[in-house]
Amino acid sequence: MKAFEELWDSLVESLVGLGSVVRFLLRLIVNSPRAMLRLDLIAQQIYNSGALSLVIIMLSGLFVGMVLGLQGFQLLQRFGSEEALGTAAAIGLVKELGPVVTALLFAGRAGSALASELGLMRATDQISAMEMMAVDPIVRVCVPRFLGGVITMPLLSAIFCMIGIYGAQLVGVQIMGVDAGSFWSQMRASVGMADINEGIVKSCIFGLACSLIAVYEGYYAMPTAEGVGQATTRTVVTSAVVILFLDYLLTAAFL
Amino acid sequence: MEIRNLDYAIGGRPVFAGLDMDIGRGRVTAIMGPSGTGKTTLLRLITGQIIAEAGSINVAGVDMRTVRRADLYLLRRRMGMLFQNGALLTDLSVFENVAFPLREHTDLPERLIRALVLMKLQAVGLRGAADLMPAELSGGMSRRVALARAIVMDPEILIYDEPFVGLDPISLGVILRLIRRLNDALGFTSIVVSHDVQEISTVADQIILLSSGKVVARGTPAELKAYPSDVVRQFIGGLADGPVPFHYPAKDYFGELLAAGEVH
């Protein structure tokens, strides 16, 4: 009976938490038009979340592509169809690995930075100081960071896919000796706009989810060192789980 | 500023019950009292960061209990607040921190913003530090920059939350002098929350002493020193024990020690 009560309490708590996240999202959306008047603030956040994440995204894209090239070559060789390596790598990257791995890296690099920055702003009274200066911190601080993340994620995902395909080509064509013409022409023939659209939709939704979680956790962090640490950890963990869960839903929806 | 019959509780524990207080225009008023007596809570009520459960708080003609968010933000443009740690925006330089309210609320040309910011920085003696980042400032300098930022919109009311905590005697003297000088020169209504009896006595026109959520004494610094009350004497004299007990409420000391012995 006690276990049931605890389960019920945690269910209610989760629903209340979800409700407050949705309410926060609505506040961000409602305030977005006002925040969009300050394009300089959004550009700064695109730089913080995007440009500063480029190195990790490009390196990871290269390695993921190289692993795909190796594994794909091993597998396709068994059926004598190594030429399909280009298609396999491109489909795998554009539809799945690109959006998912980029989002996971984004949550770890940019999401954690956003959450800890906002948490520290709360802990050092910077948020309260803005409110006292009659500046709405949602408009001035949260929305630019949220929009910056939403804009950045699809761009990073595209770069990840591009470098990943180059990595697969590097291993498959340059090292394993797959014919370059077949690699590229089969890819061009088999990868359609529908596949690319799936990747774009996924990365946009992951970008929204990651940015929302990071900004929410940071903004409502407890104003202590421990609170900021917990907010950062929760951002990465929650984002990872949400990304993988959403990925399943979206993949099923696109079938 | 008028507070009447104010009730406020945190987690069911009443902080204020029927508090009455008046703060005069154009004067330096110090709000003092032992830790945990609700001074910071009172500041948050006055500035509309939290809402009282009953009673009224009238700030410059606005009732803080019923004020709408848009009106509250309009009122806050007429207020400045100095936070305990300065609360400077760490990603902006000293100059940009002071310019922040001007950039957010006005369309003034850059040349005018620059002139206004430099004038305010000159007033706190930090014009030469305009290009530094907050991380490069000492605690006293941070608070002076925050003070320049708080006065940049020429507010009517200036609120200081524990402005002397952790300052060396020189920085403390500088902040004290600034509080008085700015108040006299610019005609603010200044409210200072502080523990530092000796320091604040040198600049305050009026001291309001709170204890257990009630006003226990009010008057000029000289009047308070001669006030016939144990609580006031304990606070002004800095006595460890008195009506405000040294010990946090606890179980019987010997009983607890003996119980601890039995456990082992």
Short mmCIF file of C-alpha atoms in Angstrom, two decimals:
data_model
loop_
_atom_site.label_atom_id
_atom_site.label_comp_id
_atom_site.label_asym_id
_atom_site.label_seq_id
_atom_site.Cartn_x
_atom_site.Cartn_y
_atom_site.Cartn_z
CA MET A 1 0.00 0.00 0.00
CA LYS A 2 2.85 2.31 0.95
CA ALA A 3 4.69 1.51 -2.28
CA PHE A 4 1.54 2.35 -4.22
CA GLU A 5 1.25 5.70 -2.44
CA GLU A 6 4.88 6.51 -3.18
CA LEU A 7 4.38 5.57 -6.81
CA TRP A 8 1.27 7.77 -6.97
CA ASP A 9 3.12 10.69 -5.34
CA SER A 10 6.03 10.45 -7.76
CA LEU A 11 3.59 10.24 -10.68
CA VAL A 12 1.79 13.39 -9.49
CA GLU A 13 5.16 15.10 -8.95
CA SER A 14 6.27 14.19 -12.49
CA LEU A 15 3.03 15.52 -13.97
CA VAL A 16 3.35 18.78 -12.02
CA GLY A 17 6.96 19.07 -13.24
CA LEU A 18 5.88 18.43 -16.83
CA GLY A 19 3.12 21.02 -16.49
CA SER A 20 5.55 23.61 -15.25
CA VAL A 21 7.95 22.87 -18.16
CA VAL A 22 5.07 23.29 -20.64
CA ARG A 23 4.04 26.55 -18.97
CA PHE A 24 7.63 27.77 -19.18
CA LEU A 25 7.74 26.83 -22.88
CA LEU A 26 4.58 28.84 -23.49
CA ARG A 27 6.14 31.84 -21.72
CA LEU A 28 9.20 31.52 -23.94
CA ILE A 29 7.07 31.31 -27.09
CA VAL A 30 4.82 34.22 -26.09
CA ASN A 31 7.87 36.39 -25.36
CA SER A 32 9.78 35.33 -28.50
CA PRO A 33 8.49 38.13 -30.77
CA ARG A 34 9.70 40.78 -28.26
CA ALA A 35 13.06 39.07 -27.88
CA MET A 36 13.46 38.81 -31.64
CA LEU A 37 13.75 42.59 -31.81
CA ARG A 38 17.16 42.11 -30.17
CA LEU A 39 18.88 40.11 -32.89
CA ASP A 40 22.29 40.90 -31.41
CA LEU A 41 21.45 38.91 -28.27
CA ILE A 42 20.28 35.91 -30.32
CA ALA A 43 23.38 36.10 -32.54
CA GLN A 44 25.55 36.07 -29.40
CA GLN A 45 23.81 32.91 -28.21
CA ILE A 46 24.12 31.26 -31.62
CA TYR A 47 27.84 31.93 -31.31
CA ASN A 48 27.95 30.55 -27.72
CA SER A 49 25.92 27.41 -28.41
CA GLY A 50 26.89 26.86 -32.03
CA ALA A 51 30.28 28.22 -32.99
CA LEU A 52 31.85 27.13 -29.70
CA SER A 53 30.46 23.59 -30.18
CA LEU A 54 31.82 23.28 -33.72
CA VAL A 55 35.08 21.52 -32.89
CA ILE A 56 33.49 18.77 -30.81
CA ILE A 57 30.71 18.31 -33.40
CA MET A 58 33.14 18.11 -36.33
CA LEU A 59 35.53 15.73 -34.58
CA SER A 60 32.70 13.47 -33.44
CA GLY A 61 31.13 13.56 -36.92
CA LEU A 62 34.41 12.51 -38.47
CA PHE A 63 34.90 9.57 -36.10
CA VAL A 64 31.29 8.41 -36.29
CA GLY A 65 31.52 8.53 -40.11
CA MET A 66 34.79 6.59 -40.08
CA VAL A 67 33.32 3.89 -37.83
CA LEU A 68 30.26 3.71 -40.11
CA GLY A 69 32.60 3.30 -43.08
CA LEU A 70 34.46 0.45 -41.43
CA GLN A 71 31.41 -1.40 -40.06
CA GLY A 72 29.38 -0.79 -43.21
CA PHE A 73 32.18 -2.06 -45.39
CA GLN A 74 32.58 -5.24 -43.28
CA LEU A 75 28.85 -5.96 -43.43
CA LEU A 76 28.24 -5.08 -47.08
CA GLN A 77 31.29 -7.03 -48.21
CA ARG A 78 29.59 -10.23 -46.98
CA PHE A 79 26.86 -9.67 -49.57
CA GLY A 80 29.23 -8.35 -52.21
CA SER A 81 27.62 -4.95 -52.28
CA GLU A 82 30.37 -2.65 -50.96
CA GLU A 83 29.28 -0.02 -53.49
CA ALA A 84 26.18 0.60 -51.36
CA LEU A 85 28.43 1.92 -48.58
CA GLY A 86 27.73 5.54 -49.60
CA THR A 87 23.98 5.01 -49.35
CA ALA A 88 24.22 3.14 -46.03
CA ALA A 89 26.44 5.78 -44.44
CA ALA A 90 24.39 8.71 -45.72
CA ILE A 91 21.03 7.25 -44.69
CA GLY A 92 22.37 6.25 -41.28
CA LEU A 93 23.85 9.68 -40.69
CA VAL A 94 21.12 11.91 -42.11
CA LYS A 95 18.16 10.09 -40.59
CA GLU A 96 19.52 8.85 -37.26
CA LEU A 97 23.07 9.36 -36.13
CA GLY A 98 23.37 12.97 -37.26
CA PRO A 99 20.41 14.41 -35.32
CA VAL A 100 20.74 12.05 -32.32
CA VAL A 101 24.49 12.23 -31.72
CA THR A 102 24.56 15.98 -32.40
CA ALA A 103 21.74 16.48 -29.90
CA LEU A 104 23.51 14.36 -27.28
CA LEU A 105 26.73 16.31 -27.79
CA PHE A 106 24.79 19.58 -27.82
CA ALA A 107 23.19 18.70 -24.48
CA GLY A 108 26.60 17.85 -23.02
CA ARG A 109 28.46 20.87 -24.37
CA ALA A 110 25.99 23.74 -24.85
CA GLY A 111 23.07 22.55 -22.67
CA SER A 112 25.22 22.07 -19.57
CA ALA A 113 26.91 25.44 -20.16
CA LEU A 114 23.52 27.16 -20.50
CA ALA A 115 22.12 25.55 -17.35
CA SER A 116 25.15 26.35 -15.22
CA GLU A 117 25.34 29.92 -16.54
CA LEU A 118 21.68 30.60 -15.74
CA GLY A 119 21.95 28.80 -12.39
CA LEU A 120 24.94 30.93 -11.41
CA MET A 121 23.11 34.07 -12.55
CA ARG A 122 20.29 33.09 -10.19
CA ALA A 123 22.70 32.23 -7.34
CA THR A 124 24.58 35.53 -7.66
CA ASP A 125 21.34 37.60 -7.75
CA GLN A 126 21.88 38.69 -11.37
CA ILE A 127 18.36 37.52 -12.27
CA SER A 128 16.88 39.38 -9.27
CA ALA A 129 18.94 42.46 -10.17
CA MET A 130 17.44 42.43 -13.68
CA GLU A 131 13.94 42.16 -12.25
CA MET A 132 14.73 45.09 -9.96
CA MET A 133 15.91 47.09 -12.98
CA ALA A 134 12.48 46.41 -14.54
CA VAL A 135 14.06 44.13 -17.15
CA ASP A 136 12.18 40.85 -17.66
CA PRO A 137 14.82 38.10 -17.41
CA ILE A 138 12.64 35.77 -19.50
CA VAL A 139 12.85 38.20 -22.44
CA ARG A 140 16.43 39.37 -21.88
CA VAL A 141 18.11 36.12 -20.81
CA CYS A 142 15.99 33.01 -21.39
CA VAL A 143 14.41 33.58 -24.82
CA PRO A 144 17.66 34.51 -26.64
CA ARG A 145 19.35 31.40 -25.23
CA PHE A 146 16.37 29.24 -26.12
CA LEU A 147 16.11 30.60 -29.68
CA GLY A 148 19.89 30.41 -30.10
CA GLY A 149 19.77 26.69 -29.30
CA VAL A 150 16.75 26.03 -31.52
CA ILE A 151 18.45 27.73 -34.49
CA THR A 152 21.84 26.17 -33.84
CA MET A 153 20.91 22.49 -33.53
CA PRO A 154 19.82 21.83 -37.16
CA LEU A 155 22.91 23.67 -38.42
CA LEU A 156 25.23 21.63 -36.22
CA SER A 157 23.43 18.45 -37.26
CA ALA A 158 23.96 19.32 -40.94
CA ILE A 159 27.66 19.91 -40.35
CA PHE A 160 27.88 16.64 -38.41
CA CYS A 161 26.28 14.72 -41.30
CA MET A 162 28.52 16.36 -43.89
CA ILE A 163 31.72 15.59 -42.01
CA GLY A 164 30.41 12.10 -41.17
CA ILE A 165 29.86 11.31 -44.85
CA TYR A 166 33.37 12.55 -45.57
CA GLY A 167 34.67 10.25 -42.78
CA ALA A 168 32.83 7.25 -44.24
CA GLN A 169 34.26 8.07 -47.66
CA LEU A 170 37.74 8.43 -46.16
CA VAL A 171 37.68 4.91 -44.75
CA GLY A 172 35.51 3.21 -47.39
CA VAL A 173 36.99 4.72 -50.54
CA GLN A 174 40.48 5.87 -49.59
CA ILE A 175 41.45 2.98 -47.29
CA MET A 176 39.20 0.01 -48.09
CA GLY A 177 39.17 0.66 -51.80
CA VAL A 178 35.45 1.01 -52.56
CA ASP A 179 34.97 2.60 -55.97
CA ALA A 180 34.55 6.35 -55.54
CA GLY A 181 32.10 6.67 -58.44
CA SER A 182 29.80 3.97 -57.06
CA PHE A 183 30.04 5.41 -53.53
CA TRP A 184 28.86 8.88 -54.57
CA SER A 185 26.46 7.95 -57.39
CA GLN A 186 24.60 5.33 -55.33
CA MET A 187 24.30 7.84 -52.52
CA ARG A 188 22.87 10.46 -54.86
CA ALA A 189 20.44 7.99 -56.37
CA SER A 190 19.13 6.51 -53.11
CA VAL A 191 19.07 9.35 -50.60
CA GLY A 192 15.97 11.44 -51.23
CA MET A 193 14.55 14.66 -49.91
CA ALA A 194 12.26 12.66 -47.60
CA ASP A 195 15.31 11.26 -45.78
CA ILE A 196 16.84 14.71 -45.41
CA ASN A 197 13.53 16.17 -44.22
CA GLU A 198 13.32 13.50 -41.54
CA GLY A 199 16.75 14.52 -40.30
CA ILE A 200 15.85 18.22 -40.35
CA VAL A 201 12.58 17.67 -38.44
CA LYS A 202 14.32 15.50 -35.87
CA SER A 203 17.16 17.95 -35.29
CA CYS A 204 14.72 20.89 -34.98
CA ILE A 205 12.66 19.02 -32.36
CA PHE A 206 15.75 17.83 -30.49
CA GLY A 207 17.09 21.40 -30.53
CA LEU A 208 13.86 22.68 -29.04
CA ALA A 209 13.82 19.96 -26.38
CA CYS A 210 17.50 20.38 -25.40
CA SER A 211 17.33 24.18 -25.25
CA LEU A 212 14.07 24.11 -23.28
CA ILE A 213 15.43 21.64 -20.73
CA ALA A 214 18.72 23.56 -20.30
CA VAL A 215 17.08 26.97 -19.92
CA TYR A 216 14.34 25.63 -17.60
CA GLU A 217 16.75 23.74 -15.33
CA GLY A 218 19.15 26.68 -15.16
CA TYR A 219 16.49 29.33 -14.58
CA TYR A 220 14.83 27.39 -11.77
CA ALA A 221 18.06 26.05 -10.22
CA MET A 222 18.37 26.31 -6.45
CA PRO A 223 20.60 29.35 -5.79
CA THR A 224 23.40 27.32 -4.20
CA ALA A 225 26.56 25.61 -5.48
CA GLU A 226 24.85 22.25 -5.02
CA GLY A 227 21.71 23.49 -6.80
CA VAL A 228 23.67 24.65 -9.84
CA GLY A 229 25.52 21.33 -9.98
CA GLN A 230 22.26 19.40 -9.79
CA ALA A 231 20.68 21.56 -12.49
CA THR A 232 23.62 20.90 -14.82
CA THR A 233 23.50 17.16 -14.22
CA ARG A 234 19.72 17.04 -14.66
CA THR A 235 20.04 18.96 -17.92
CA VAL A 236 22.39 16.40 -19.46
CA VAL A 237 20.59 13.32 -18.12
CA THR A 238 17.06 14.50 -18.92
CA SER A 239 18.09 15.73 -22.36
CA ALA A 240 19.71 12.37 -23.22
CA VAL A 241 16.64 10.38 -22.19
CA VAL A 242 14.21 12.78 -23.89
CA ILE A 243 16.24 12.79 -27.13
CA LEU A 244 16.28 8.98 -27.34
CA PHE A 245 12.58 8.74 -26.46
CA LEU A 246 11.61 11.41 -29.02
CA ASP A 247 13.84 9.72 -31.59
CA TYR A 248 11.83 6.52 -31.28
CA LEU A 249 8.52 8.40 -31.57
CA LEU A 250 9.68 10.41 -34.59
CA THR A 251 11.19 7.40 -36.36
CA ALA A 252 7.90 5.54 -35.88
CA ALA A 253 5.97 8.57 -37.13
CA PHE A 254 8.08 8.81 -40.30
CA LEU A 255 7.70 5.12 -41.21
CA MET B 1 6.39 54.72 2.01
CA GLU B 2 3.68 53.38 4.29
CA ILE B 3 3.27 49.87 5.64
CA ARG B 4 0.08 49.06 7.51
CA ASN B 5 -0.97 45.90 9.31
CA LEU B 6 1.30 43.70 7.22
CA ASP B 7 1.10 39.92 7.54
CA TYR B 8 3.54 37.56 5.89
CA ALA B 9 4.50 33.96 6.67
CA ILE B 10 7.10 31.61 5.22
CA GLY B 11 6.18 27.92 5.36
CA GLY B 12 3.45 28.57 7.93
CA ARG B 13 5.89 30.43 10.24
CA PRO B 14 4.79 34.08 10.59
CA VAL B 15 7.57 36.53 9.75
CA PHE B 16 5.43 39.65 10.14
CA ALA B 17 2.10 39.93 11.95
CA GLY B 18 0.49 43.37 11.92
CA LEU B 19 3.66 45.30 11.02
CA ASP B 20 3.30 49.11 10.75
CA MET B 21 6.08 51.31 9.42
CA ASP B 22 6.59 54.71 7.78
CA ILE B 23 9.63 55.72 5.81
CA GLY B 24 10.01 59.43 5.09
CA ARG B 25 10.84 60.93 1.72
CA GLY B 26 14.35 62.24 1.10
CA ARG B 27 15.90 60.70 4.22
CA VAL B 28 18.31 57.88 4.95
CA THR B 29 16.39 55.26 6.91
CA ALA B 30 18.20 52.26 8.35
CA ILE B 31 16.30 49.05 9.01
CA MET B 32 18.16 46.99 11.57
CA GLY B 33 17.58 43.94 13.65
CA PRO B 34 18.95 40.53 14.60
CA SER B 35 19.47 37.89 11.90
CA GLY B 36 16.31 36.07 10.87
CA THR B 37 14.04 38.89 11.91
CA GLY B 38 12.78 39.46 8.38
CA LYS B 39 14.78 42.46 7.13
CA THR B 40 15.55 40.99 3.71
CA THR B 41 11.98 39.66 3.48
CA LEU B 42 10.76 43.20 4.16
CA LEU B 43 12.92 44.53 1.31
CA ARG B 44 11.51 41.89 -1.01
CA LEU B 45 7.98 42.89 0.03
CA ILE B 46 8.72 46.59 -0.51
CA THR B 47 10.14 45.91 -3.97
CA GLY B 48 7.29 43.60 -4.99
CA GLN B 49 9.47 40.49 -5.36
CA ILE B 50 7.05 38.74 -3.00
CA ILE B 51 3.45 39.61 -2.14
CA ALA B 52 2.13 40.08 1.40
CA GLU B 53 -0.80 37.99 2.63
CA ALA B 54 -2.64 40.86 4.33
CA GLY B 55 -2.26 44.56 5.05
CA SER B 56 -0.94 47.22 2.71
CA ILE B 57 2.42 48.43 1.43
CA ASN B 58 2.22 51.80 -0.26
CA VAL B 59 5.36 52.77 -2.17
CA ALA B 60 5.29 56.16 -3.91
CA GLY B 61 1.50 55.94 -4.24
CA VAL B 62 1.43 52.33 -5.51
CA ASP B 63 -0.08 49.50 -3.45
CA MET B 64 2.39 46.62 -3.79
CA ARG B 65 -0.23 44.00 -2.90
CA THR B 66 -2.53 44.75 -5.79
CA VAL B 67 -0.11 46.18 -8.35
CA ARG B 68 -0.14 44.69 -11.88
CA ARG B 69 3.12 43.39 -13.33
CA ALA B 70 3.38 46.19 -15.92
CA ASP B 71 2.85 48.87 -13.24
CA LEU B 72 5.32 47.14 -10.95
CA TYR B 73 7.97 47.33 -13.68
CA LEU B 74 7.15 51.03 -14.18
CA LEU B 75 7.57 51.62 -10.45
CA ARG B 76 10.86 49.72 -10.41
CA ARG B 77 12.24 52.16 -12.96
CA ARG B 78 11.88 54.73 -10.17
CA MET B 79 13.74 52.46 -7.72
CA GLY B 80 17.36 51.41 -7.48
CA MET B 81 18.60 48.48 -5.46
CA LEU B 82 22.08 47.59 -4.32
CA PHE B 83 22.38 43.85 -3.70
CA GLN B 84 24.60 42.37 -1.01
CA ASN B 85 27.18 41.07 -3.50
CA GLY B 86 26.65 43.76 -6.14
CA ALA B 87 24.93 41.33 -8.55
CA LEU B 88 26.81 42.73 -11.55
CA LEU B 89 26.17 40.98 -14.86
CA THR B 90 29.37 38.99 -15.22
CA ASP B 91 29.39 38.88 -19.03
CA LEU B 92 29.37 42.69 -19.34
CA SER B 93 32.15 45.19 -18.59
CA VAL B 94 31.84 47.77 -15.81
CA PHE B 95 30.76 50.39 -18.38
CA GLU B 96 28.15 48.12 -19.94
CA ASN B 97 26.82 47.12 -16.52
CA VAL B 98 26.15 50.75 -15.65
CA ALA B 99 24.78 51.42 -19.13
CA PHE B 100 22.49 48.35 -18.94
CA PRO B 101 19.32 50.06 -17.58
CA LEU B 102 19.76 52.96 -20.03
CA ARG B 103 20.10 50.64 -23.01
CA GLU B 104 17.10 48.56 -21.90
CA HIS B 105 14.73 51.42 -21.12
CA THR B 106 15.73 54.38 -23.26
CA ASP B 107 16.61 55.18 -26.87
CA LEU B 108 19.28 57.69 -25.91
CA PRO B 109 22.08 58.23 -28.42
CA GLU B 110 25.35 56.47 -27.66
CA ARG B 111 27.15 59.74 -26.88
CA LEU B 112 24.64 60.64 -24.19
CA ILE B 113 24.72 57.14 -22.69
CA ARG B 114 28.50 57.37 -22.55
CA ALA B 115 28.37 60.75 -20.81
CA LEU B 116 25.77 59.59 -18.27
CA VAL B 117 27.65 56.38 -17.45
CA LEU B 118 30.97 58.20 -17.03
CA MET B 119 29.30 60.76 -14.74
CA LYS B 120 27.88 58.02 -12.51
CA LEU B 121 31.18 56.15 -12.47
CA GLN B 122 32.94 59.40 -11.56
CA ALA B 123 30.48 59.83 -8.68
CA VAL B 124 31.56 56.47 -7.21
CA GLY B 125 35.22 57.07 -8.07
CA LEU B 126 35.56 54.31 -10.66
CA ARG B 127 35.62 56.12 -14.00
CA GLY B 128 39.09 54.64 -14.54
CA ALA B 129 37.72 51.10 -14.15
CA ALA B 130 35.12 51.46 -16.91
CA ASP B 131 36.73 48.86 -19.17
CA LEU B 132 37.35 46.22 -16.49
CA MET B 133 35.24 43.08 -16.21
CA PRO B 134 33.39 42.31 -12.93
CA ALA B 135 35.76 39.40 -12.20
CA GLU B 136 38.65 41.90 -12.06
CA LEU B 137 37.04 44.01 -9.31
CA SER B 138 37.40 43.75 -5.53
CA GLY B 139 34.26 43.34 -3.39
CA GLY B 140 34.19 47.05 -2.53
CA MET B 141 34.65 48.09 -6.16
CA SER B 142 31.87 45.72 -7.29
CA ARG B 143 29.50 47.32 -4.84
CA ARG B 144 30.45 50.80 -6.00
CA VAL B 145 29.84 49.83 -9.64
CA ALA B 146 26.50 48.33 -8.60
CA LEU B 147 25.74 51.61 -6.85
CA ALA B 148 26.54 53.55 -10.04
CA ARG B 149 24.20 51.20 -11.92
CA ALA B 150 21.47 51.63 -9.30
CA ILE B 151 21.54 55.43 -9.66
CA VAL B 152 22.00 55.67 -13.42
CA MET B 153 18.25 56.07 -14.04
CA ASP B 154 18.07 58.74 -11.30
CA PRO B 155 15.67 56.79 -9.08
CA GLU B 156 13.52 58.30 -6.35
CA ILE B 157 14.08 55.41 -3.95
CA LEU B 158 17.40 53.69 -3.38
CA ILE B 159 17.51 50.43 -1.42
CA TYR B 160 20.70 48.96 0.01
CA ASP B 161 20.69 45.31 1.14
CA GLU B 162 23.53 44.79 3.64
CA PRO B 163 25.93 47.12 1.81
CA PHE B 164 28.81 46.71 4.30
CA VAL B 165 29.12 42.92 4.52
CA GLY B 166 32.68 41.70 3.97
CA LEU B 167 34.19 45.12 3.23
CA ASP B 168 37.53 46.37 4.53
CA PRO B 169 37.40 49.59 6.61
CA ILE B 170 38.43 51.79 3.67
CA SER B 171 35.80 50.41 1.26
CA LEU B 172 33.25 50.57 4.06
CA GLY B 173 34.04 54.22 4.67
CA VAL B 174 33.74 54.94 0.94
CA ILE B 175 30.32 53.28 0.69
CA LEU B 176 29.11 55.07 3.84
CA ARG B 177 30.16 58.44 2.46
CA LEU B 178 28.53 57.66 -0.89
CA ILE B 179 25.22 56.75 0.75
CA ARG B 180 25.06 60.10 2.50
CA ARG B 181 26.48 62.16 -0.37
CA LEU B 182 24.21 60.67 -3.04
CA ASN B 183 21.19 61.05 -0.81
CA ASP B 184 21.93 64.72 -0.14
CA ALA B 185 22.97 65.60 -3.68
CA LEU B 186 20.29 63.75 -5.62
CA GLY B 187 17.43 63.81 -3.10
CA PHE B 188 16.76 60.06 -2.97
CA THR B 189 14.80 58.25 -0.33
CA SER B 190 17.39 55.78 0.93
CA ILE B 191 16.59 52.57 2.78
CA VAL B 192 19.56 50.70 4.22
CA VAL B 193 19.27 47.23 5.69
CA SER B 194 22.28 46.56 7.85
CA HIS B 195 23.69 44.94 10.98
CA ASP B 196 26.49 47.41 11.44
CA VAL B 197 25.24 49.59 14.28
CA GLN B 198 28.21 51.93 14.60
CA GLU B 199 28.69 52.50 10.88
CA ILE B 200 25.07 53.09 9.99
CA SER B 201 24.59 55.43 12.95
CA THR B 202 26.94 57.89 11.28
CA VAL B 203 24.80 58.34 8.15
CA ALA B 204 21.20 57.41 9.02
CA ASP B 205 18.56 60.06 9.73
CA GLN B 206 16.27 57.46 11.22
CA ILE B 207 16.77 53.90 12.47
CA ILE B 208 13.96 51.36 12.64
CA LEU B 209 14.78 48.35 14.78
CA LEU B 210 12.93 45.13 14.01
CA SER B 211 12.78 42.08 16.24
CA SER B 212 10.57 39.00 15.94
CA GLY B 213 8.75 40.60 13.01
CA LYS B 214 7.77 43.76 14.87
CA VAL B 215 9.12 47.29 15.11
CA VAL B 216 10.60 47.48 18.62
CA ALA B 217 12.12 50.94 18.33
CA ARG B 218 12.45 53.85 15.96
CA GLY B 219 14.24 57.16 16.16
CA THR B 220 17.46 58.97 15.42
CA PRO B 221 20.70 57.10 16.19
CA ALA B 222 21.12 59.18 19.37
CA GLU B 223 17.56 58.41 20.51
CA LEU B 224 18.09 54.68 19.99
CA LYS B 225 21.23 54.62 22.08
CA ALA B 226 19.22 55.93 25.03
CA TYR B 227 16.16 53.74 24.33
CA PRO B 228 14.72 52.09 27.47
CA SER B 229 14.37 48.53 26.15
CA ASP B 230 16.38 45.34 26.72
CA VAL B 231 16.16 44.25 23.09
CA VAL B 232 17.44 47.62 21.85
CA ARG B 233 20.20 47.67 24.47
CA GLN B 234 21.28 44.15 23.54
CA PHE B 235 21.36 44.95 19.82
CA ILE B 236 22.99 48.37 20.04
CA GLY B 237 25.49 47.16 22.64
CA GLY B 238 26.24 43.91 20.77
CA LEU B 239 25.57 41.67 23.80
CA ALA B 240 25.71 37.92 23.12
CA ASP B 241 22.77 36.98 25.33
CA GLY B 242 19.58 38.77 26.28
CA PRO B 243 16.02 38.87 24.99
CA VAL B 244 17.44 37.54 21.72
CA PRO B 245 18.89 34.25 23.01
CA PHE B 246 22.39 33.05 22.14
CA HIS B 247 21.18 29.44 21.78
CA TYR B 248 18.92 28.18 19.05
CA PRO B 249 15.96 26.45 20.76
CA ALA B 250 17.06 22.89 21.63
CA LYS B 251 16.31 19.96 23.94
CA ASP B 252 17.74 19.89 27.48
CA TYR B 253 21.56 19.99 27.15
CA PHE B 254 22.47 17.43 29.86
CA GLY B 255 19.65 15.14 28.89
CA GLU B 256 20.90 15.07 25.32
CA LEU B 257 24.53 14.50 26.36
CA LEU B 258 23.49 11.57 28.61
CA ALA B 259 21.39 10.10 25.82
CA ALA B 260 24.40 10.38 23.48
CA GLY B 261 26.49 8.48 26.06
CA GLU B 262 23.93 5.67 26.24
CA VAL B 263 23.96 5.23 22.49
CA HIS B 264 27.71 4.57 22.54
#
